[in-house]
PDB file of C-alpha atoms in Angstrom:
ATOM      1  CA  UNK B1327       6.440  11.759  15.077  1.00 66.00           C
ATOM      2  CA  UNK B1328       9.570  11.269  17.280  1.00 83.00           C
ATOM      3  CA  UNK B1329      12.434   9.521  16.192  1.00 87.00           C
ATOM      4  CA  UNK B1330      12.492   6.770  18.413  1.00 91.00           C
ATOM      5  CA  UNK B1331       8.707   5.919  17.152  1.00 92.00           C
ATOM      6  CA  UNK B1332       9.324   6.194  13.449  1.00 92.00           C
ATOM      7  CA  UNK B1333      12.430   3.547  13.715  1.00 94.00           C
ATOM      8  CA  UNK B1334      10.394   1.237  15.869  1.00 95.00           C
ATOM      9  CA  UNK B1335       7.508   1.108  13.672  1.00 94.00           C
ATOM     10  CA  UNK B1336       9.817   1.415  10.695  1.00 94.00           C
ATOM     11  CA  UNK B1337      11.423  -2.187  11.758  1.00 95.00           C
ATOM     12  CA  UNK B1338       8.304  -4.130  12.591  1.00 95.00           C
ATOM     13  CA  UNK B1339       7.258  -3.010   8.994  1.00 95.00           C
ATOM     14  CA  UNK B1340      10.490  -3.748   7.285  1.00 95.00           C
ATOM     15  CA  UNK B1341      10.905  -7.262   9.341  1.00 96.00           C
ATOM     16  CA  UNK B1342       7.318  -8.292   8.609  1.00 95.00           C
ATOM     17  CA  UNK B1343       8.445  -7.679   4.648  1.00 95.00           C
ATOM     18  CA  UNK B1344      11.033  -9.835   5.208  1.00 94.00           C
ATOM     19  CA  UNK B1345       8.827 -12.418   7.310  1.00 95.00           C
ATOM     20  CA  UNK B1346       6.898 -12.188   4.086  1.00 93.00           C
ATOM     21  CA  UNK B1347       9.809 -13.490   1.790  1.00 90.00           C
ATOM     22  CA  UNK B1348      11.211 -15.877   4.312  1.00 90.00           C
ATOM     23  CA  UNK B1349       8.273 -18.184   5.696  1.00 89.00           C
ATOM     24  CA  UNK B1350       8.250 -21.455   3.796  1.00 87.00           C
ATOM     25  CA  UNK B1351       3.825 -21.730   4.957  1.00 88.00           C
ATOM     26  CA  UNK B1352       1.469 -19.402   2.902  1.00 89.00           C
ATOM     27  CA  UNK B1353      -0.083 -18.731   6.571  1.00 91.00           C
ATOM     28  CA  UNK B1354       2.744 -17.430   8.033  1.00 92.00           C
ATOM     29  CA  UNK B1355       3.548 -15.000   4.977  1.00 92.00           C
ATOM     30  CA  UNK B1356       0.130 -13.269   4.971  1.00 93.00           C
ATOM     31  CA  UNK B1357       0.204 -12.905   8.995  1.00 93.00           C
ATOM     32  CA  UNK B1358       3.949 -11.494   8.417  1.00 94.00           C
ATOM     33  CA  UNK B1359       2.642  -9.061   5.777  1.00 93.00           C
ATOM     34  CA  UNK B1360      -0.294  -8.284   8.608  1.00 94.00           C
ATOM     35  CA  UNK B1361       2.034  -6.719  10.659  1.00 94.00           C
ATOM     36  CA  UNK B1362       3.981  -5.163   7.970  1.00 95.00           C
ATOM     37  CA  UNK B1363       0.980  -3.105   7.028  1.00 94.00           C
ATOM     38  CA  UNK B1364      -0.092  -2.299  10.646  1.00 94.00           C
ATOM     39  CA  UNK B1365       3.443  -0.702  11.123  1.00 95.00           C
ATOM     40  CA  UNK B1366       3.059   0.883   7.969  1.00 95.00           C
ATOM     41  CA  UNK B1367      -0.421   2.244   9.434  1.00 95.00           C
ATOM     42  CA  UNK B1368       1.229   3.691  12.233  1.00 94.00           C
ATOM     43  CA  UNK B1369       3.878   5.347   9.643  1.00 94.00           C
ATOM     44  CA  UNK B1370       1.165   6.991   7.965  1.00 94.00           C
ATOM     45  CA  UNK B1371      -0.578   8.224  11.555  1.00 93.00           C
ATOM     46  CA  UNK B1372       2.812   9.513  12.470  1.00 91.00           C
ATOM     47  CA  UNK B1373       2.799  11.695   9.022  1.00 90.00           C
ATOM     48  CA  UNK B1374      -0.425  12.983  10.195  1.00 88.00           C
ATOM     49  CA  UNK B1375      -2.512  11.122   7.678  1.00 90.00           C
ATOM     50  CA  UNK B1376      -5.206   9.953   9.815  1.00 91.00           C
ATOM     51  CA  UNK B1377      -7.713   8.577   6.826  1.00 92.00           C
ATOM     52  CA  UNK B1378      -5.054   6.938   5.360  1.00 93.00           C
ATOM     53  CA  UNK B1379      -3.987   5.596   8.132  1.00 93.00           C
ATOM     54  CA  UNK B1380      -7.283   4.018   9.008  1.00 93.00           C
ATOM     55  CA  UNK B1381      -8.052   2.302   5.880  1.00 93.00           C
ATOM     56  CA  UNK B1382      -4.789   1.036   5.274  1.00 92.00           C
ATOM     57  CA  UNK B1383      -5.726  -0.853   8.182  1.00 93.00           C
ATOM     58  CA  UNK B1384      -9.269  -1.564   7.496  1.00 93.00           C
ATOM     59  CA  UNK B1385      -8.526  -2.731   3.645  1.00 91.00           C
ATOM     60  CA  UNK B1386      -5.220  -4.218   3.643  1.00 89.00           C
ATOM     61  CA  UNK B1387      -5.129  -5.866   7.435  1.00 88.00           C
ATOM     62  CA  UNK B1388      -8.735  -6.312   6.972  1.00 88.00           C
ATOM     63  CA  UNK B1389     -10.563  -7.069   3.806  1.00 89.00           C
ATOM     64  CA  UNK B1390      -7.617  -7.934   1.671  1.00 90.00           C
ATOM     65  CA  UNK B1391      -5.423 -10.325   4.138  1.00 90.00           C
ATOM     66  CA  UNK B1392      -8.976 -12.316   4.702  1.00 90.00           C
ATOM     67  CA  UNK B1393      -9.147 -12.612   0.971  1.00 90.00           C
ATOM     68  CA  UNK B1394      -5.630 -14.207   1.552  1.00 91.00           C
ATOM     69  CA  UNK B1395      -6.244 -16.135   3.751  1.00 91.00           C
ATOM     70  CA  UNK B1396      -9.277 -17.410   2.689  1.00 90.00           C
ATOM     71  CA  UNK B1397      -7.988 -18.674  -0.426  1.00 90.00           C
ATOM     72  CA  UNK B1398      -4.933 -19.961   0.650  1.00 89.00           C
ATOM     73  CA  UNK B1399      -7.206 -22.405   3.064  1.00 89.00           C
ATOM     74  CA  UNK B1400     -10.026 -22.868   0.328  1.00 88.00           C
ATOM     75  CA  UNK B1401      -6.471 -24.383  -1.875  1.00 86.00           C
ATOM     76  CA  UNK B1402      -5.495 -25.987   0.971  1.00 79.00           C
ATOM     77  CA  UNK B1403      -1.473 -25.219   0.315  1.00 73.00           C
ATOM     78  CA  UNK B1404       0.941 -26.737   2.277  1.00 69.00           C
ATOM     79  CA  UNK B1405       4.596 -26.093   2.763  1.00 62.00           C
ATOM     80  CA  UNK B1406       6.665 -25.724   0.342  1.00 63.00           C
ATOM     81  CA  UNK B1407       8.943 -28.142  -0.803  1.00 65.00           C
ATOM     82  CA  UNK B1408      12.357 -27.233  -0.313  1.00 64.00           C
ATOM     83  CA  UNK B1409      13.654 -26.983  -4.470  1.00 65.00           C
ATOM     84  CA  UNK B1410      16.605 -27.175  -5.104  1.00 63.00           C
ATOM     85  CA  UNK B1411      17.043 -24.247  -6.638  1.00 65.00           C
ATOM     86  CA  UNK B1412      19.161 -23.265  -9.172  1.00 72.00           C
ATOM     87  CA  UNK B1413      21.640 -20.874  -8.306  1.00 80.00           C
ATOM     88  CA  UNK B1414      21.486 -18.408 -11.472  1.00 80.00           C
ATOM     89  CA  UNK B1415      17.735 -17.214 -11.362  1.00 77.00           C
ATOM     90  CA  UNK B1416      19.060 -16.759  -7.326  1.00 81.00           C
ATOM     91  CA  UNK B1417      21.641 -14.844  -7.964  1.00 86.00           C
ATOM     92  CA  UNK B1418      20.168 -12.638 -10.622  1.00 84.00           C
ATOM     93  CA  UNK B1419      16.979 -11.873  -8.927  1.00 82.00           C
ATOM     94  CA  UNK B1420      19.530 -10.482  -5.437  1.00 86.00           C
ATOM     95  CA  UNK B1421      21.627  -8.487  -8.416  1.00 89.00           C
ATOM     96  CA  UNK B1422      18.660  -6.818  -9.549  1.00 87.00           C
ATOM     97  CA  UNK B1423      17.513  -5.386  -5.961  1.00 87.00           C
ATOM     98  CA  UNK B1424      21.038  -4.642  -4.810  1.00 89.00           C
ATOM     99  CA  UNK B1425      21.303  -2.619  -7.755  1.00 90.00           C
ATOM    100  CA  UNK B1426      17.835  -1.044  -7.636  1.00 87.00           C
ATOM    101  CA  UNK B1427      18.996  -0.324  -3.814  1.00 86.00           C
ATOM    102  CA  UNK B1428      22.727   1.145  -4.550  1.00 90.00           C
ATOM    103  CA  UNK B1429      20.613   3.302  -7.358  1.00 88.00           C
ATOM    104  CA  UNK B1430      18.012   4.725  -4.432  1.00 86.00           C
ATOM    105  CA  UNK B1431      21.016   5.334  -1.977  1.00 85.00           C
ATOM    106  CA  UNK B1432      23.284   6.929  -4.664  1.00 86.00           C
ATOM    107  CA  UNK B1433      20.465   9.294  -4.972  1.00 84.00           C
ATOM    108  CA  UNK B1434      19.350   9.946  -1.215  1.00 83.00           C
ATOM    109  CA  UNK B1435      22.511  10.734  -0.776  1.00 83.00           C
ATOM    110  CA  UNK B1436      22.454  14.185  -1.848  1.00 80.00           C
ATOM    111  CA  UNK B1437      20.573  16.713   0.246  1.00 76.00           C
ATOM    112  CA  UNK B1438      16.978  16.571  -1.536  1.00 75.00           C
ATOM    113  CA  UNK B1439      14.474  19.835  -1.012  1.00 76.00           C
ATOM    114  CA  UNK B1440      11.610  19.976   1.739  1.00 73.00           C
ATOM    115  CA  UNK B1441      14.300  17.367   4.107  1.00 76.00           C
ATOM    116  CA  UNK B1442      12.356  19.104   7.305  1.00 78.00           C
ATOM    117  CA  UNK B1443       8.390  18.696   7.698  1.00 76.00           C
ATOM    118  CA  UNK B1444       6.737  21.925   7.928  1.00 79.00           C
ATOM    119  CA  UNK B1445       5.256  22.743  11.778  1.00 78.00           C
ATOM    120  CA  UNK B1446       1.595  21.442  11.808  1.00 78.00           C
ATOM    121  CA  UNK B1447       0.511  23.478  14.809  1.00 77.00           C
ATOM    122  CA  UNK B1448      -2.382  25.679  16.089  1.00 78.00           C
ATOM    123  CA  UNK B1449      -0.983  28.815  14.500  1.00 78.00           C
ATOM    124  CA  UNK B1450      -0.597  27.512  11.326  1.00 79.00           C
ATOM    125  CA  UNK B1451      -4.407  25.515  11.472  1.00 79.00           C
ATOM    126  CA  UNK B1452      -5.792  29.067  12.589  1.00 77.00           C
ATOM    127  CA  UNK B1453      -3.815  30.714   9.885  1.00 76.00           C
ATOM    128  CA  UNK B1454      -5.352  28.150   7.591  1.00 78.00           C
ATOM    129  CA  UNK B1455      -9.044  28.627   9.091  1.00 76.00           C
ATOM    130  CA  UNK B1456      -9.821  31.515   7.513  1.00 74.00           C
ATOM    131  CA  UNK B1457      -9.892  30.245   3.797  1.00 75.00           C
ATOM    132  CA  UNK B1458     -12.571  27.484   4.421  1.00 77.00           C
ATOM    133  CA  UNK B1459     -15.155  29.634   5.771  1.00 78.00           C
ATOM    134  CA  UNK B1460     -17.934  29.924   3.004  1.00 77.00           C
ATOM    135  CA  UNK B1461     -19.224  33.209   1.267  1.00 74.00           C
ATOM    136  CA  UNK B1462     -18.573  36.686   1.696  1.00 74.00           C
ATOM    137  CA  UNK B1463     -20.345  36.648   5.119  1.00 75.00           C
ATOM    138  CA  UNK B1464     -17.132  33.836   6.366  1.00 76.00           C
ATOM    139  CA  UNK B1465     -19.799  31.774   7.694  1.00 77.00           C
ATOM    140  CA  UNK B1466     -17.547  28.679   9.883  1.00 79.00           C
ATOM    141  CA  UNK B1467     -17.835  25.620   8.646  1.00 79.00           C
ATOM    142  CA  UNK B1468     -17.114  22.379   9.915  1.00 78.00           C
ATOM    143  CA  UNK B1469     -13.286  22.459   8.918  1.00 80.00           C
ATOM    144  CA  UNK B1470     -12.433  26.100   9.951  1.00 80.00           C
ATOM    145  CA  UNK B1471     -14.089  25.381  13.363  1.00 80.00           C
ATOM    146  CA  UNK B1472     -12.093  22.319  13.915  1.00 81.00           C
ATOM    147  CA  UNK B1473      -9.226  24.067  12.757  1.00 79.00           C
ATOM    148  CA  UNK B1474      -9.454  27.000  14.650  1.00 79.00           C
ATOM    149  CA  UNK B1475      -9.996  24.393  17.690  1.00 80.00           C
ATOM    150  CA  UNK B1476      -6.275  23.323  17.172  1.00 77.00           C
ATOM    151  CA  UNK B1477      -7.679  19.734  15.594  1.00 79.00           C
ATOM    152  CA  UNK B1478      -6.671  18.605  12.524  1.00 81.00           C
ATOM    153  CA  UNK B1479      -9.947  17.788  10.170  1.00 84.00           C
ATOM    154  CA  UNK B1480      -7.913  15.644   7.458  1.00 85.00           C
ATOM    155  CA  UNK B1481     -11.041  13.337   6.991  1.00 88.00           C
ATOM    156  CA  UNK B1482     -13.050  16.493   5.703  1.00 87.00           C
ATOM    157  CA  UNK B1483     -10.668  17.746   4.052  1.00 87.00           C
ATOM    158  CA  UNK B1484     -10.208  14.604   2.255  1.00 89.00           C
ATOM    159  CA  UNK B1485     -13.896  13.898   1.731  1.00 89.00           C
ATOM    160  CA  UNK B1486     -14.088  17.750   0.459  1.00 88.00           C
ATOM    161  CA  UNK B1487     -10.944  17.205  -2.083  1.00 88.00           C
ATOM    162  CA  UNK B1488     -12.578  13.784  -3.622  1.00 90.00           C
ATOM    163  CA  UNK B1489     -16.170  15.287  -4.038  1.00 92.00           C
ATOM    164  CA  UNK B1490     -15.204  18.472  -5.999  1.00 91.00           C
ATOM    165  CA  UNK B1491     -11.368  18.219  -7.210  1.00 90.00           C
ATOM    166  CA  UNK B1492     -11.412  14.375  -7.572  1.00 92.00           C
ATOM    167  CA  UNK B1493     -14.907  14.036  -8.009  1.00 93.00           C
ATOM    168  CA  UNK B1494     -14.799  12.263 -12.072  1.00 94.00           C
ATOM    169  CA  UNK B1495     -12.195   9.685 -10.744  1.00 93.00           C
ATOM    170  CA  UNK B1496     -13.785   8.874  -7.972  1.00 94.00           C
ATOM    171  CA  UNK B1497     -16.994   7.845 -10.442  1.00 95.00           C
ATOM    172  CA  UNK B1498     -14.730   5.936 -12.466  1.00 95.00           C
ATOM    173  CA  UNK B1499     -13.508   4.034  -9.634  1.00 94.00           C
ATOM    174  CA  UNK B1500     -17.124   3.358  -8.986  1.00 94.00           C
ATOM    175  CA  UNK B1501     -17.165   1.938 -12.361  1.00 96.00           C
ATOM    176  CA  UNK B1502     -13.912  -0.074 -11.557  1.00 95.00           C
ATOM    177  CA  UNK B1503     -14.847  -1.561  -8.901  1.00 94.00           C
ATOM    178  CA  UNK B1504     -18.390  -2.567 -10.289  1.00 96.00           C
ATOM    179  CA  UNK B1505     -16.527  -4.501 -13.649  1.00 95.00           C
ATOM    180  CA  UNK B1506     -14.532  -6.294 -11.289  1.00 95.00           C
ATOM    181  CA  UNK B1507     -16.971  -7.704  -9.176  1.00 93.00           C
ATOM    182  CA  UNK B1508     -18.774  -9.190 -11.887  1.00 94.00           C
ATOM    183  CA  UNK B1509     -15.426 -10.088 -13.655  1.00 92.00           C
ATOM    184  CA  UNK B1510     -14.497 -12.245 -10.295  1.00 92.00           C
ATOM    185  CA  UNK B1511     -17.951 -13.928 -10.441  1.00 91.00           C
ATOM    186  CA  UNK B1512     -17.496 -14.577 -14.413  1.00 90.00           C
ATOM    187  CA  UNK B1513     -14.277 -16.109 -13.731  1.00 87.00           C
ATOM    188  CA  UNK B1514     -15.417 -18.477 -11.029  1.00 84.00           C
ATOM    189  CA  UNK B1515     -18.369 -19.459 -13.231  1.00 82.00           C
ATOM    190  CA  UNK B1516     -16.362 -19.996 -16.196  1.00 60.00           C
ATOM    191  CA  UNK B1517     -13.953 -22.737 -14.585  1.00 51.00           C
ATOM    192  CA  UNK B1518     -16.620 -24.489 -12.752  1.00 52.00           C
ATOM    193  CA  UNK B1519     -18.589 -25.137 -16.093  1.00 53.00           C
ATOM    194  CA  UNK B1520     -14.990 -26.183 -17.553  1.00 54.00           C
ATOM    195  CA  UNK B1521     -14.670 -28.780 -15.098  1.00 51.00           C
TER     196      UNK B1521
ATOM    197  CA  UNK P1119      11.598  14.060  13.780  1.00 74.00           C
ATOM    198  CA  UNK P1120      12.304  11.946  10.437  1.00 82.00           C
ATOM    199  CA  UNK P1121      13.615  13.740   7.725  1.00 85.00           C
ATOM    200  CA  UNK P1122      12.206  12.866   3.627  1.00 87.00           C
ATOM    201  CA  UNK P1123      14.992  10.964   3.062  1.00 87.00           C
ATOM    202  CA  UNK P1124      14.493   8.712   6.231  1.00 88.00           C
ATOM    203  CA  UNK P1125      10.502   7.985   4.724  1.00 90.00           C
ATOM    204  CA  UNK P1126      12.219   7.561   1.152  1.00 90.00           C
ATOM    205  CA  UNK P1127      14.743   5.159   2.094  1.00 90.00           C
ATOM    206  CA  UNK P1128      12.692   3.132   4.071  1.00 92.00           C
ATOM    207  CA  UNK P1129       9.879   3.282   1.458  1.00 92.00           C
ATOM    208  CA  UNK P1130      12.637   1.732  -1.050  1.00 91.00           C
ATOM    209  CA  UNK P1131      13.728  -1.021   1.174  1.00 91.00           C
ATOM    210  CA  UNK P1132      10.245  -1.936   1.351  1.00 93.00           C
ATOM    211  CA  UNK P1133      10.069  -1.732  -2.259  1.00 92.00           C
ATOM    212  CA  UNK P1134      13.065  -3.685  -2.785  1.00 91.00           C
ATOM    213  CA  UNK P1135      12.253  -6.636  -0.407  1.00 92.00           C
ATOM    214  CA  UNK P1136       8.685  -6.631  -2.443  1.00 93.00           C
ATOM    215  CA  UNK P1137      11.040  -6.899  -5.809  1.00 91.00           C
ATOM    216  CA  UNK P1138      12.933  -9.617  -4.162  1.00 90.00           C
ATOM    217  CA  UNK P1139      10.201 -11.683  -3.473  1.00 90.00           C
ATOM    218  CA  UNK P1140       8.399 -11.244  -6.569  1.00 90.00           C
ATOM    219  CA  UNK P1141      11.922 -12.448  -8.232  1.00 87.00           C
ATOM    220  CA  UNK P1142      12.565 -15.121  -5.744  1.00 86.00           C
ATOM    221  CA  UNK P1143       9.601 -16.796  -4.572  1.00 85.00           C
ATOM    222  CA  UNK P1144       8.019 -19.809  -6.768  1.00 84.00           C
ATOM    223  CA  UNK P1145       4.216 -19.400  -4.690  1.00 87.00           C
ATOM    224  CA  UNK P1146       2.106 -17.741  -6.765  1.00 90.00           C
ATOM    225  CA  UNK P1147       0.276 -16.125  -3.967  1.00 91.00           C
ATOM    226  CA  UNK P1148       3.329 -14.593  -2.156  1.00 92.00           C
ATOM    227  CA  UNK P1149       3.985 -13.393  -5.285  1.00 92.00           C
ATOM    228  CA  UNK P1150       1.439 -11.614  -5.202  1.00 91.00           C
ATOM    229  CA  UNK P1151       1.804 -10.645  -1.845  1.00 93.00           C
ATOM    230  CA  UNK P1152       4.873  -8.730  -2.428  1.00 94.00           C
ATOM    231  CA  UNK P1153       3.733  -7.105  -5.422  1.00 94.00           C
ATOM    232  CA  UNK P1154       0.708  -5.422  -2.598  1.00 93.00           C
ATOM    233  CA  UNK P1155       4.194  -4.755  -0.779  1.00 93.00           C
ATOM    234  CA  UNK P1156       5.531  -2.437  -3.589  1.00 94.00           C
ATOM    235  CA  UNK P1157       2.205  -0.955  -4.257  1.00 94.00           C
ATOM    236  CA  UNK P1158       2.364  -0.023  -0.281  1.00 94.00           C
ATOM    237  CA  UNK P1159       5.613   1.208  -0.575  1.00 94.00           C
ATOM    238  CA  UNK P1160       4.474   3.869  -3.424  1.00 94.00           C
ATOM    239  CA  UNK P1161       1.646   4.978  -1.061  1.00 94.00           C
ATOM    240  CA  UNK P1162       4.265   5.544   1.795  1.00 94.00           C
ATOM    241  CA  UNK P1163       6.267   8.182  -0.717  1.00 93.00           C
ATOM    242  CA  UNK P1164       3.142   9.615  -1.605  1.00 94.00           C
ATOM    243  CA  UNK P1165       1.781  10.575   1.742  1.00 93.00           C
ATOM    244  CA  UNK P1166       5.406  11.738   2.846  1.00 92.00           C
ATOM    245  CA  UNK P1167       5.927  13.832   0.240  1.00 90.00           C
ATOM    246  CA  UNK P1168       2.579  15.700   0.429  1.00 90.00           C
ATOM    247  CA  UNK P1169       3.421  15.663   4.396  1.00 89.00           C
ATOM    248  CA  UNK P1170       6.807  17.451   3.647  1.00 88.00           C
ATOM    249  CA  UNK P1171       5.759  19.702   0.394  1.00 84.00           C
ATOM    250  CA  UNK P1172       2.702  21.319   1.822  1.00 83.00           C
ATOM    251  CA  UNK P1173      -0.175  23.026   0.174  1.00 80.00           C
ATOM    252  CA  UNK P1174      -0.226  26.577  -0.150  1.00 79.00           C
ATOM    253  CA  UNK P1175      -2.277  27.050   3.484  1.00 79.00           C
ATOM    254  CA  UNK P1176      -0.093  25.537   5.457  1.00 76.00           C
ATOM    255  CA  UNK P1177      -1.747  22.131   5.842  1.00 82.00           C
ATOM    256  CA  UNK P1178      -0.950  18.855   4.210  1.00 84.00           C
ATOM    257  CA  UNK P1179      -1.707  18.561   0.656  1.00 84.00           C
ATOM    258  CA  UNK P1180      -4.623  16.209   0.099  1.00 86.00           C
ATOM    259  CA  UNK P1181      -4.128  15.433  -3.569  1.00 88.00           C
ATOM    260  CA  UNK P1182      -1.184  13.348  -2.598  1.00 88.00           C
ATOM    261  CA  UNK P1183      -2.929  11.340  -0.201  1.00 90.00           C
ATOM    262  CA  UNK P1184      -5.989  11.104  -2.733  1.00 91.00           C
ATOM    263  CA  UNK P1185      -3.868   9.596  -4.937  1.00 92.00           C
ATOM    264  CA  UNK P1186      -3.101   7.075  -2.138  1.00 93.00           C
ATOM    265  CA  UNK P1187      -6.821   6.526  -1.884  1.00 93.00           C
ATOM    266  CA  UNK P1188      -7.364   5.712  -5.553  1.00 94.00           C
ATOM    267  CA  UNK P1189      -4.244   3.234  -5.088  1.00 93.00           C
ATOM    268  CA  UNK P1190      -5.253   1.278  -2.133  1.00 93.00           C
ATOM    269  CA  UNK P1191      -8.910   1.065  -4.244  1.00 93.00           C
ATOM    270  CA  UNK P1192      -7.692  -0.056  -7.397  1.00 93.00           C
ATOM    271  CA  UNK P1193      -5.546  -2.596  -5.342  1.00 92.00           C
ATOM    272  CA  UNK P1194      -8.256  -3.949  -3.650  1.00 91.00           C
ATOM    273  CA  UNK P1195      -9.997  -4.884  -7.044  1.00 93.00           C
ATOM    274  CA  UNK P1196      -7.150  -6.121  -8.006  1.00 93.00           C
ATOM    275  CA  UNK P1197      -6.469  -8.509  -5.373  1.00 92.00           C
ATOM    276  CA  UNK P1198      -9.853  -9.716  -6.140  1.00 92.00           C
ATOM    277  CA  UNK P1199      -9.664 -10.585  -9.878  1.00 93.00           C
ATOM    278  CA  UNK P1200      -6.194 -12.154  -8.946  1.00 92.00           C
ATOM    279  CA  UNK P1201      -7.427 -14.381  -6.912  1.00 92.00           C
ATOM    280  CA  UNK P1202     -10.385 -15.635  -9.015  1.00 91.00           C
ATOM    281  CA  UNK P1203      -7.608 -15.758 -11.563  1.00 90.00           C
ATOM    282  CA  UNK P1204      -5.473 -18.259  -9.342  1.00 90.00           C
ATOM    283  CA  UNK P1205      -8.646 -19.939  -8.460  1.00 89.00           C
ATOM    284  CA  UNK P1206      -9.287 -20.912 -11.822  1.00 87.00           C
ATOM    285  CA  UNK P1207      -5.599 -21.280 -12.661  1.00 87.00           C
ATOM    286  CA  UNK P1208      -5.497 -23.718  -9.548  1.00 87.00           C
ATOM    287  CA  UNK P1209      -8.590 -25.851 -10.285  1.00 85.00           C
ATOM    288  CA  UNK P1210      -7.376 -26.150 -14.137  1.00 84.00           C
ATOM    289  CA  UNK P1211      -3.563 -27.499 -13.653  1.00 82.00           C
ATOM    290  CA  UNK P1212      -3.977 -28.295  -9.460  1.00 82.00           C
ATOM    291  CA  UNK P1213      -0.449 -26.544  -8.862  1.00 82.00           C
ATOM    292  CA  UNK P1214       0.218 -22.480  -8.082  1.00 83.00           C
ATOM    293  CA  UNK P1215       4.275 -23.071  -8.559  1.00 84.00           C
ATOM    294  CA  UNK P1216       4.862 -20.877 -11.618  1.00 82.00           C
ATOM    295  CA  UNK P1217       7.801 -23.573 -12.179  1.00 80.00           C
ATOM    296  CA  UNK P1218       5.011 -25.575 -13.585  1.00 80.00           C
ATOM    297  CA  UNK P1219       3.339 -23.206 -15.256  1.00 79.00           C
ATOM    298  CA  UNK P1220       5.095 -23.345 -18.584  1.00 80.00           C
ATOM    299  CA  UNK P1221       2.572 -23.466 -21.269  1.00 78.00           C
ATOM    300  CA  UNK P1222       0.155 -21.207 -22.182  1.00 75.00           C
ATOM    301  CA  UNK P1223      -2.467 -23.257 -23.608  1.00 67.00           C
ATOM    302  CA  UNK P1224      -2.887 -26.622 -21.652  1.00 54.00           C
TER     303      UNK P1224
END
């Protein structure tokens, strides 16, 4: 990714952070932190992480910024009042990211290891090639063909990493995701019949 | 092109501004907005750093960005019980300023 592109999309992701912290309307904030996660999308693309890329988009923009939004109209929120806040929570709150912040520059400031991305070009994917061919015969399969064509297959190769290396976690998180939906549905139940 | 410690700076500003709002903010929802922020932030590290340290072929490792799968999946489910959770909250004490929510037992 050039330069120029990574600042620009490294702003509108930063600024929509901000946009985040700064609207006074609920609204606002989760369209803000909309376009803070499409930049971040695009960061992602630029790193040549396609799948990532893609669902960042589809969950967070998508799924989880309805769910926002959806509840923030279902509690029908309105502005916030303007508190008058006091100034010592303020205060501490901006000491405690300036010095989380000082720490991460104090540290980026010395020359860390791999500073330079490796080339990701077609010698290096045909170089690759060779080990995903199957058997002793090297029969092609979908990724060495793709890679030999000078394409990047990073959604196989992902989808080929979480079925064998990853394949246990990814049952769990099966698991997960089935206790939570019926924990959401238990907790809506339980406060209606409270009321 | 952008070096690590471009990706890893930015990736901590975003985590900061996340921090800040958790600290700051008073909405219970934008809280929670901003702590999706710092989760996002984590995933950006992770998928530079197996960008920049690749696997032994040549190509980008995947574990890192597997890990950023498992992340973004365990943060959808938890945006979901959260918000049941401030559903309930809401409908029990009609307020999501955690300035009035003081007491744990109402």
């Amino acid at each position: 990714m050039s330069l120029l592109l990574f600042w620009l999309f490294a702003t509108i992701m930063l600024i929509g952070a901000v946009a985040v912290i700064a609207f006074r309307n609920p609204v606002s904030s989760a369209l803000a932190m909309v376009t803070s996660f499409v930049g971040l999308a695009a960061l992602f693309i630029g790193l040549s992480a396609f799948f990532v890329g893609v669902i960042q988009i589809l969950v967070y923009s998508g799924a989880i910024m309805v769910l926002f939004l959806f509840i923030i109209m279902l509690l029908d929120l309105k502005d916030e009042k303007r508190r008058s806040d006091s100034l010592a929570p303020l205060a501490a709150g901006l000491v405690l990211v300036a010095v989380f912040f000082i720490q991460l520059v104090g540290v980026l400031s010395h020359k860390l290891p791999y500073q330079t991305a490796p080339p990701l070009d077609k010698a290096v994917f045909a170089a690759a090639a060779d080990g995903y061919k199957e058997g002793k015969d090297k029969v092609p399969t979908k990724i060495s063909k793709s890679l030999e064509s000078g394409q990047l297959p990073d959604i196989h190769l992902i989808g080929r990493t979480l079925f064998t290396e990853y394949n246990l976690p990814l049952q769990i998180l099966g698991v997960l995701l089935l206790v939570s939906t019926v924990g959401v549905v238990t907790l809506s139940r339980k406060s209606a019949a409270n009321d | 092109m952008a070096t690590l410690n471009d990706y890893l700076l930015i990736s901590g500003l975003l985590f900061s501004i996340g921090l800040a709002g958790v600290v700051l903010r008073r909405n219970i929802i934008i809280v929670f907005m901003c702590l999706e922020l710092m989760l996002s932030a984590a995933n950006l590290t992770l998928v530079a750093f197996s960008r920049f340290n690749v696997a032994d072929n040549g190509l980008p490792d995947p574990s890192g960005q597997m890990l950023v799968f498992f992340v973004i999946t365990v943060a959808a489910a938890e945006v979901a019980v959260g918000l049941a959770i401030i559903v309930a909250l809401y409908r029990a004490r009609q307020t999501i300023h955690t300035d009035e929510l003081v007491s744990l037992k109402g």
